[in-house]
Short mmCIF file of C-alpha atoms and ligand atoms in Angstrom, two decimals:
data_model
loop_
_atom_site.label_atom_id
_atom_site.label_comp_id
_atom_site.label_asym_id
_atom_site.label_seq_id
_atom_site.Cartn_x
_atom_site.Cartn_y
_atom_site.Cartn_z
CA MET A 1 110.89 84.20 152.44
CA LEU A 2 108.33 81.54 151.67
CA ILE A 3 109.15 77.96 150.87
CA HIS A 4 106.69 75.61 149.33
CA ALA A 5 107.12 72.34 147.47
CA ILE A 6 104.89 70.81 144.82
CA PRO A 7 105.54 67.07 145.10
CA ALA A 8 105.61 64.61 142.21
CA ASN A 9 102.05 63.91 141.17
CA ALA A 10 100.40 60.59 140.44
CA ALA A 11 101.40 60.83 136.79
CA TYR A 12 105.00 60.42 137.92
CA GLU A 13 105.36 56.95 139.22
CA PHE A 14 109.11 57.09 138.92
CA ALA A 15 109.70 53.53 140.04
CA SER A 16 107.62 52.02 137.24
CA GLU A 17 108.80 54.49 134.60
CA PHE A 18 112.32 53.71 135.83
CA ALA A 19 111.71 49.95 135.42
CA ALA A 20 110.34 50.44 131.91
CA ASN A 21 113.27 52.59 130.82
CA VAL A 22 115.84 50.24 132.37
CA ARG A 23 114.24 47.41 130.41
CA VAL A 24 114.27 49.33 127.14
CA GLY A 25 117.84 50.55 127.62
CA LEU A 26 119.37 47.21 128.59
CA THR A 27 117.63 45.20 125.85
CA ARG A 28 118.54 47.64 123.08
CA PRO A 29 120.39 45.90 120.22
CA GLY A 30 124.02 47.07 120.06
CA GLN A 31 124.98 49.66 122.68
CA LYS A 32 123.20 49.16 126.01
CA GLU A 33 122.11 52.42 127.59
CA LEU A 34 120.68 53.87 130.83
CA LEU A 35 119.24 57.40 130.78
CA SER A 36 121.44 59.92 132.56
CA LYS A 37 118.52 61.43 134.48
CA TYR A 38 118.51 58.26 136.61
CA LEU A 39 121.97 59.09 137.96
CA TYR A 40 120.23 61.55 140.30
CA ASP A 41 118.61 59.69 143.15
CA ASP A 42 119.39 60.82 146.74
CA VAL A 43 122.87 59.28 146.66
CA GLY A 44 123.59 60.49 143.12
CA SER A 45 122.54 64.06 143.89
CA SER A 46 124.83 64.12 146.95
CA LEU A 47 127.72 62.69 144.94
CA PHE A 48 127.16 65.30 142.22
CA GLU A 49 127.60 68.01 144.85
CA VAL A 50 130.98 66.49 145.75
CA ILE A 51 131.96 66.29 142.06
CA SER A 52 131.26 69.99 141.68
CA ASN A 53 133.92 70.66 144.34
CA LEU A 54 136.61 68.39 142.84
CA PRO A 55 139.78 70.12 141.62
CA GLU A 56 139.50 68.27 138.28
CA TYR A 57 135.91 69.46 137.64
CA GLY A 58 136.40 73.16 136.95
CA LEU A 59 133.00 73.50 135.26
CA THR A 60 130.91 74.43 138.30
CA ARG A 61 133.45 76.93 139.59
CA ALA A 62 133.66 78.59 136.15
CA ASP A 63 129.85 78.82 136.02
CA GLU A 64 129.80 80.34 139.50
CA ARG A 65 132.62 82.83 138.78
CA LEU A 66 130.65 84.11 135.77
CA LEU A 67 127.45 84.42 137.80
CA GLN A 68 129.25 86.12 140.68
CA ARG A 69 130.90 88.62 138.33
CA HIS A 70 128.05 89.33 135.90
CA SER A 71 124.74 88.76 137.69
CA GLY A 72 124.16 92.52 138.06
CA GLU A 73 124.64 93.04 134.34
CA ILE A 74 122.57 89.99 133.46
CA VAL A 75 119.51 91.02 135.47
CA ALA A 76 119.82 94.62 134.27
CA ARG A 77 119.23 93.30 130.73
CA LEU A 78 115.91 91.64 131.64
CA ASP A 79 112.44 93.06 131.16
CA ALA A 80 111.10 93.30 134.74
CA PRO A 81 109.27 92.04 136.69
CA VAL A 82 110.46 88.45 136.31
CA ALA A 83 109.72 85.11 137.92
CA VAL A 84 112.71 82.75 137.87
CA ALA A 85 112.36 79.10 136.85
CA GLU A 86 115.46 76.93 137.14
CA LEU A 87 115.59 73.66 135.20
CA GLY A 88 117.53 70.99 137.11
CA SER A 89 118.55 73.37 139.90
CA GLY A 90 120.63 70.83 141.81
CA SER A 91 121.64 72.45 145.10
CA GLY A 92 120.95 75.93 143.70
CA LYS A 93 124.18 77.23 145.21
CA LYS A 94 125.25 79.30 142.20
CA THR A 95 121.75 80.69 141.74
CA ARG A 96 122.18 82.83 144.86
CA TRP A 97 124.09 85.40 142.77
CA ILE A 98 121.19 85.88 140.36
CA LEU A 99 118.53 85.94 143.07
CA GLU A 100 120.45 88.43 145.18
CA ALA A 101 121.02 90.68 142.16
CA LEU A 102 117.30 90.56 141.36
CA GLY A 103 116.52 91.25 145.01
CA ARG A 104 117.89 94.77 144.59
CA TRP A 105 115.00 95.46 142.18
CA GLN A 106 112.06 93.29 143.14
CA ARG A 107 110.59 90.52 145.25
CA THR A 108 111.08 87.31 143.28
CA PHE A 109 109.26 84.03 142.94
CA TYR A 110 111.89 81.34 142.37
CA TYR A 111 110.72 77.99 140.96
CA PRO A 112 113.36 75.23 140.96
CA VAL A 113 112.23 72.32 138.75
CA GLU A 114 113.92 69.06 139.74
CA ILE A 115 113.47 65.38 139.16
CA SER A 116 115.47 64.69 142.33
CA ARG A 117 113.60 65.30 145.55
CA SER A 118 116.78 65.49 147.59
CA ALA A 119 118.30 68.09 145.21
CA LEU A 120 115.11 70.13 145.58
CA LEU A 121 115.38 69.96 149.37
CA MET A 122 119.07 70.93 149.24
CA CYS A 123 118.15 73.87 147.02
CA GLN A 124 115.39 75.06 149.35
CA ARG A 125 117.77 74.84 152.34
CA GLU A 126 120.60 76.53 150.49
CA LEU A 127 118.62 79.62 149.48
CA SER A 128 116.19 79.90 152.39
CA ASP A 129 118.03 82.87 153.95
CA ILE A 130 117.37 85.22 151.00
CA ASP A 131 114.60 87.50 152.23
CA SER A 132 113.60 88.88 148.85
CA ILE A 133 112.48 85.52 147.39
CA SER A 134 109.66 83.02 147.71
CA ILE A 135 110.69 79.49 146.72
CA VAL A 136 108.18 77.10 145.20
CA GLY A 137 109.87 73.87 144.18
CA PHE A 138 108.43 71.57 141.52
CA GLU A 139 109.38 67.91 141.65
CA ARG A 140 108.91 67.48 137.92
CA GLU A 141 110.61 66.83 134.61
CA TYR A 142 112.00 70.02 133.04
CA LEU A 143 109.24 70.86 130.55
CA GLU A 144 106.38 69.67 132.72
CA GLY A 145 107.62 71.91 135.54
CA LEU A 146 108.17 74.88 133.24
CA ARG A 147 104.64 74.52 131.84
CA GLU A 148 103.25 74.72 135.39
CA VAL A 149 105.34 77.78 136.15
CA ALA A 150 104.11 79.44 132.93
CA ALA A 151 100.50 78.57 133.79
CA HIS A 152 100.88 80.59 137.03
CA ARG A 153 102.48 83.59 135.37
CA GLN A 154 100.99 86.90 136.52
CA ARG A 155 99.97 89.64 134.10
CA ASN A 156 102.94 91.60 132.76
CA GLN A 157 105.36 89.20 134.39
CA HIS A 158 108.23 87.76 132.37
CA ILE A 159 109.76 84.36 132.98
CA PHE A 160 113.53 84.11 133.34
CA VAL A 161 114.62 80.49 132.86
CA LEU A 162 117.97 79.28 134.20
CA PHE A 163 119.58 76.20 132.67
CA LEU A 164 123.01 76.22 134.25
CA GLY A 165 125.92 73.83 134.68
CA SER A 166 125.94 72.89 130.96
CA THR A 167 123.16 70.38 131.63
CA ILE A 168 122.12 71.10 128.00
CA GLY A 169 125.23 69.06 127.10
CA ASN A 170 123.51 65.87 128.28
CA PHE A 171 121.34 66.10 125.15
CA ASP A 172 122.71 65.17 121.73
CA ARG A 173 123.33 68.33 119.71
CA ASP A 174 120.08 68.12 117.68
CA ALA A 175 118.03 67.07 120.71
CA GLY A 176 119.52 70.02 122.62
CA VAL A 177 118.21 72.47 120.02
CA GLN A 178 114.83 70.70 120.01
CA PHE A 179 114.73 70.99 123.80
CA LEU A 180 115.48 74.72 123.63
CA ALA A 181 112.71 75.07 121.02
CA GLU A 182 110.30 73.31 123.43
CA VAL A 183 111.32 75.74 126.17
CA ARG A 184 110.78 78.61 123.73
CA ARG A 185 107.26 77.36 122.89
CA ILE A 186 106.31 77.58 126.57
CA LEU A 187 107.66 81.14 126.83
CA LYS A 188 106.46 84.46 125.44
CA PRO A 189 108.41 87.06 123.46
CA GLY A 190 110.66 89.01 125.82
CA ASP A 191 111.06 86.11 128.26
CA SER A 192 114.65 84.98 128.69
CA LEU A 193 116.90 82.00 129.25
CA LEU A 194 120.33 81.97 130.84
CA LEU A 195 122.13 78.98 129.35
CA GLY A 196 125.42 77.65 130.71
CA THR A 197 127.57 75.84 128.13
CA ASP A 198 130.86 74.10 128.78
CA LEU A 199 133.27 74.84 125.93
CA GLU A 200 135.64 72.57 124.04
CA LYS A 201 138.97 71.96 125.75
CA PRO A 202 141.88 69.50 125.54
CA SER A 203 140.91 65.82 125.81
CA ALA A 204 143.26 65.15 128.73
CA GLN A 205 141.60 67.91 130.79
CA LEU A 206 138.13 66.60 129.94
CA LEU A 207 138.99 63.00 130.77
CA LYS A 208 140.29 64.03 134.20
CA ALA A 209 137.12 66.04 134.83
CA TYR A 210 134.99 62.94 134.23
CA ASP A 211 137.34 60.40 135.83
CA ASP A 212 138.77 62.03 138.94
CA GLU A 213 141.66 60.66 140.95
CA ILE A 214 139.73 59.76 144.11
CA GLY A 215 136.90 58.04 142.26
CA VAL A 216 133.89 60.22 143.11
CA THR A 217 132.71 60.30 139.49
CA ALA A 218 133.18 56.54 139.33
CA ALA A 219 130.98 56.19 142.43
CA PHE A 220 128.39 58.55 140.90
CA ASN A 221 128.26 56.37 137.78
CA LEU A 222 128.28 53.01 139.61
CA ASN A 223 125.51 54.27 141.90
CA LEU A 224 123.17 53.86 138.95
CA LEU A 225 123.66 50.09 139.15
CA ALA A 226 123.32 50.26 142.94
CA ARG A 227 120.07 52.17 142.43
CA ILE A 228 118.77 49.41 140.16
CA ASN A 229 119.73 46.91 142.88
CA ARG A 230 117.92 48.98 145.53
CA GLU A 231 114.78 49.89 143.60
CA LEU A 232 114.35 46.97 141.23
CA ALA A 233 115.82 44.18 143.40
CA ALA A 234 118.58 43.49 140.86
CA ASP A 235 121.79 41.60 141.60
CA PHE A 236 124.46 43.71 139.87
CA ASP A 237 127.86 42.90 141.43
CA LEU A 238 129.35 46.41 141.44
CA SER A 239 132.89 45.07 141.77
CA GLN A 240 132.45 43.53 138.31
CA PHE A 241 131.77 46.83 136.55
CA ALA A 242 134.21 49.70 135.99
CA HIS A 243 133.62 53.38 135.35
CA VAL A 244 134.94 54.56 131.99
CA ALA A 245 135.15 58.11 130.63
CA ARG A 246 135.90 58.42 126.91
CA ILE A 247 136.00 61.16 124.32
CA ASN A 248 133.69 60.87 121.32
CA PRO A 249 135.50 63.12 118.82
CA GLU A 250 132.71 63.11 116.19
CA ALA A 251 130.04 64.08 118.72
CA ARG A 252 132.49 66.44 120.53
CA SER A 253 131.40 64.95 123.82
CA VAL A 254 132.69 63.05 126.83
CA GLU A 255 130.82 59.82 127.41
CA MET A 256 130.51 57.91 130.66
CA HIS A 257 130.11 54.15 130.45
CA LEU A 258 130.06 51.21 132.85
CA ARG A 259 132.24 48.37 131.52
CA SER A 260 131.58 44.77 132.41
CA LYS A 261 134.86 43.26 133.67
CA ARG A 262 133.82 39.75 132.71
CA ARG A 263 131.12 37.77 130.98
CA GLN A 264 128.16 37.78 133.35
CA ALA A 265 124.39 37.75 133.68
CA VAL A 266 122.33 40.04 135.92
CA ARG A 267 118.76 39.54 137.12
CA ILE A 268 116.49 42.59 137.49
CA PRO A 269 113.18 41.24 138.84
CA GLY A 270 111.65 44.73 139.15
CA ALA A 271 112.00 45.12 135.38
CA ASP A 272 111.18 41.48 134.67
CA LEU A 273 114.56 41.06 133.04
CA ARG A 274 117.72 38.94 132.84
CA VAL A 275 120.57 40.66 130.99
CA GLU A 276 123.80 39.14 129.69
CA PHE A 277 127.00 41.10 129.40
CA ALA A 278 130.06 40.11 127.37
CA GLU A 279 133.49 40.84 128.84
CA GLY A 280 134.33 44.45 127.99
CA GLU A 281 130.76 45.34 126.96
CA THR A 282 129.58 48.73 128.22
CA ILE A 283 126.43 50.48 129.33
CA TRP A 284 126.39 54.09 128.13
CA THR A 285 125.15 56.26 131.00
CA GLU A 286 125.81 59.90 130.07
CA SER A 287 127.13 62.21 127.36
CA SER A 288 128.39 65.73 128.00
CA HIS A 289 128.64 67.68 124.77
CA LYS A 290 131.10 70.54 124.52
CA TYR A 291 130.51 73.67 122.47
CA ALA A 292 132.31 76.31 120.44
CA PRO A 293 131.36 79.79 121.67
CA ASP A 294 129.91 80.86 118.27
CA GLU A 295 127.84 77.70 117.99
CA VAL A 296 125.54 78.83 120.80
CA PHE A 297 124.32 81.80 118.74
CA GLY A 298 123.16 79.41 115.98
CA MET A 299 121.55 77.02 118.48
CA ALA A 300 119.65 79.93 120.00
CA ARG A 301 118.45 81.17 116.60
CA ALA A 302 117.33 77.69 115.53
CA ALA A 303 115.24 77.45 118.71
CA GLY A 304 113.55 80.85 118.37
CA PHE A 305 115.80 82.88 120.68
CA GLU A 306 118.37 85.58 120.14
CA CYS A 307 121.62 85.13 122.05
CA GLN A 308 121.97 88.69 123.23
CA ALA A 309 125.11 88.38 125.32
CA GLN A 310 127.78 85.85 126.15
CA TRP A 311 130.33 85.82 128.97
CA ILE A 312 133.31 83.44 128.92
CA ASP A 313 135.40 82.40 131.91
CA GLU A 314 139.12 83.01 131.59
CA ARG A 315 140.30 80.07 133.67
CA TRP A 316 138.05 77.21 132.49
CA PRO A 317 136.47 77.60 129.04
CA PHE A 318 132.79 77.94 129.88
CA ALA A 319 130.17 80.37 128.54
CA GLU A 320 127.13 81.93 130.15
CA ASN A 321 124.69 82.89 127.38
CA LEU A 322 121.70 85.21 127.71
CA LEU A 323 118.97 84.19 125.26
CA ILE A 324 115.90 86.35 124.66
CA ALA A 325 112.71 84.79 123.28
CA GLU A 326 111.79 86.42 119.94
C1 SAM B 401 124.29 68.18 135.85
S1 SAM B 401 123.22 68.44 137.23
C2 SAM B 401 123.35 70.22 137.32
C3 SAM B 401 122.85 70.80 138.61
C4 SAM B 401 122.98 72.33 138.71
N1 SAM B 401 122.12 73.00 137.74
C5 SAM B 401 124.40 72.76 138.50
O1 SAM B 401 124.64 73.50 137.55
O2 SAM B 401 125.27 72.38 139.28
C6 SAM B 401 121.63 68.18 136.50
C7 SAM B 401 120.45 68.35 137.46
O3 SAM B 401 119.25 68.21 136.69
C8 SAM B 401 118.36 67.29 137.32
N2 SAM B 401 117.67 66.59 136.22
C9 SAM B 401 118.19 65.69 135.35
N3 SAM B 401 117.26 65.32 134.44
C10 SAM B 401 116.13 66.00 134.74
C11 SAM B 401 114.83 66.06 134.16
N4 SAM B 401 114.53 65.34 133.07
N5 SAM B 401 113.91 66.89 134.70
C12 SAM B 401 114.21 67.63 135.82
N6 SAM B 401 115.44 67.61 136.42
C13 SAM B 401 116.38 66.81 135.88
C14 SAM B 401 119.24 66.37 138.14
O4 SAM B 401 118.54 65.84 139.24
C15 SAM B 401 120.39 67.30 138.53
O5 SAM B 401 120.16 67.91 139.79
#
């Protein structure tokens, strides 16, 4: 087992890109917004790991049950040999099932692509005992990382992309299809994508999943303001903002917001900004779209894939979808 990490390059000065995006999002007319990718600094990535173990958040366990049960069948459907690229791997815990199943057939290069350095490190630690793999982590945005993986593809090798955990749901529906089409453009016919999609379920169940009883999701969300304090020398008073999870029925999504408990102003010197908040005003920090099982077949087709197989968990409505590039 070989472990290697490709660090963020000079083109990724996250701090300054972060400052620019914070400025754009908090000065937007109407709904203020912070991009959900910024939830994942070191603290956020650790908190996400805790969320994935919460009783209310059945999503990760459903994803893992499907991978545990069907990995053999999934990899048997692939054109071998494959290199595995995982977009937003997080800790990579669930990926073990796929890598071990592949290990029965081949030695595998595994390329986790992560914006969060600490998630990448967790992932490398988590999977380092699997003898049949070599891990090369890319600290990159999804498409940038995938392009680098594709550039290193060996002759006759297929790329098997993993996009698990329903992270696709963080995109609006149209943007999600566009993203899949971008992924498809980087791939070749016969390459494949395993896409995890959380399915529609009752609102009460969804609200609990995104607003758990002991407040871990609230901490995950509020950490974004703490991150702005840490990295951009801002003076957000975290006690004056509250985590809110709400259903958006038209978008069929759960949204996370941070609600200002009173009228207040915040200084963010690192983004050269002073922002005013009205009492009750929110910052929109994340959307998680939910899908109907059939919908995924259409999304795949619109992006240039064929959804060849779908597996659905019996306990928590969640689908694992195997898409083949046409
Ligand atoms: C919802 S978590 C899912 C983690 C893991 N795949 C799972 O299923 O548990 C999303 C992961 O994607 C990473 N991420 C978010 N935006 C990204 C981007 N634009 N490029 C690369 N990684 C990103 C985050 O750091 C985080 O680890």
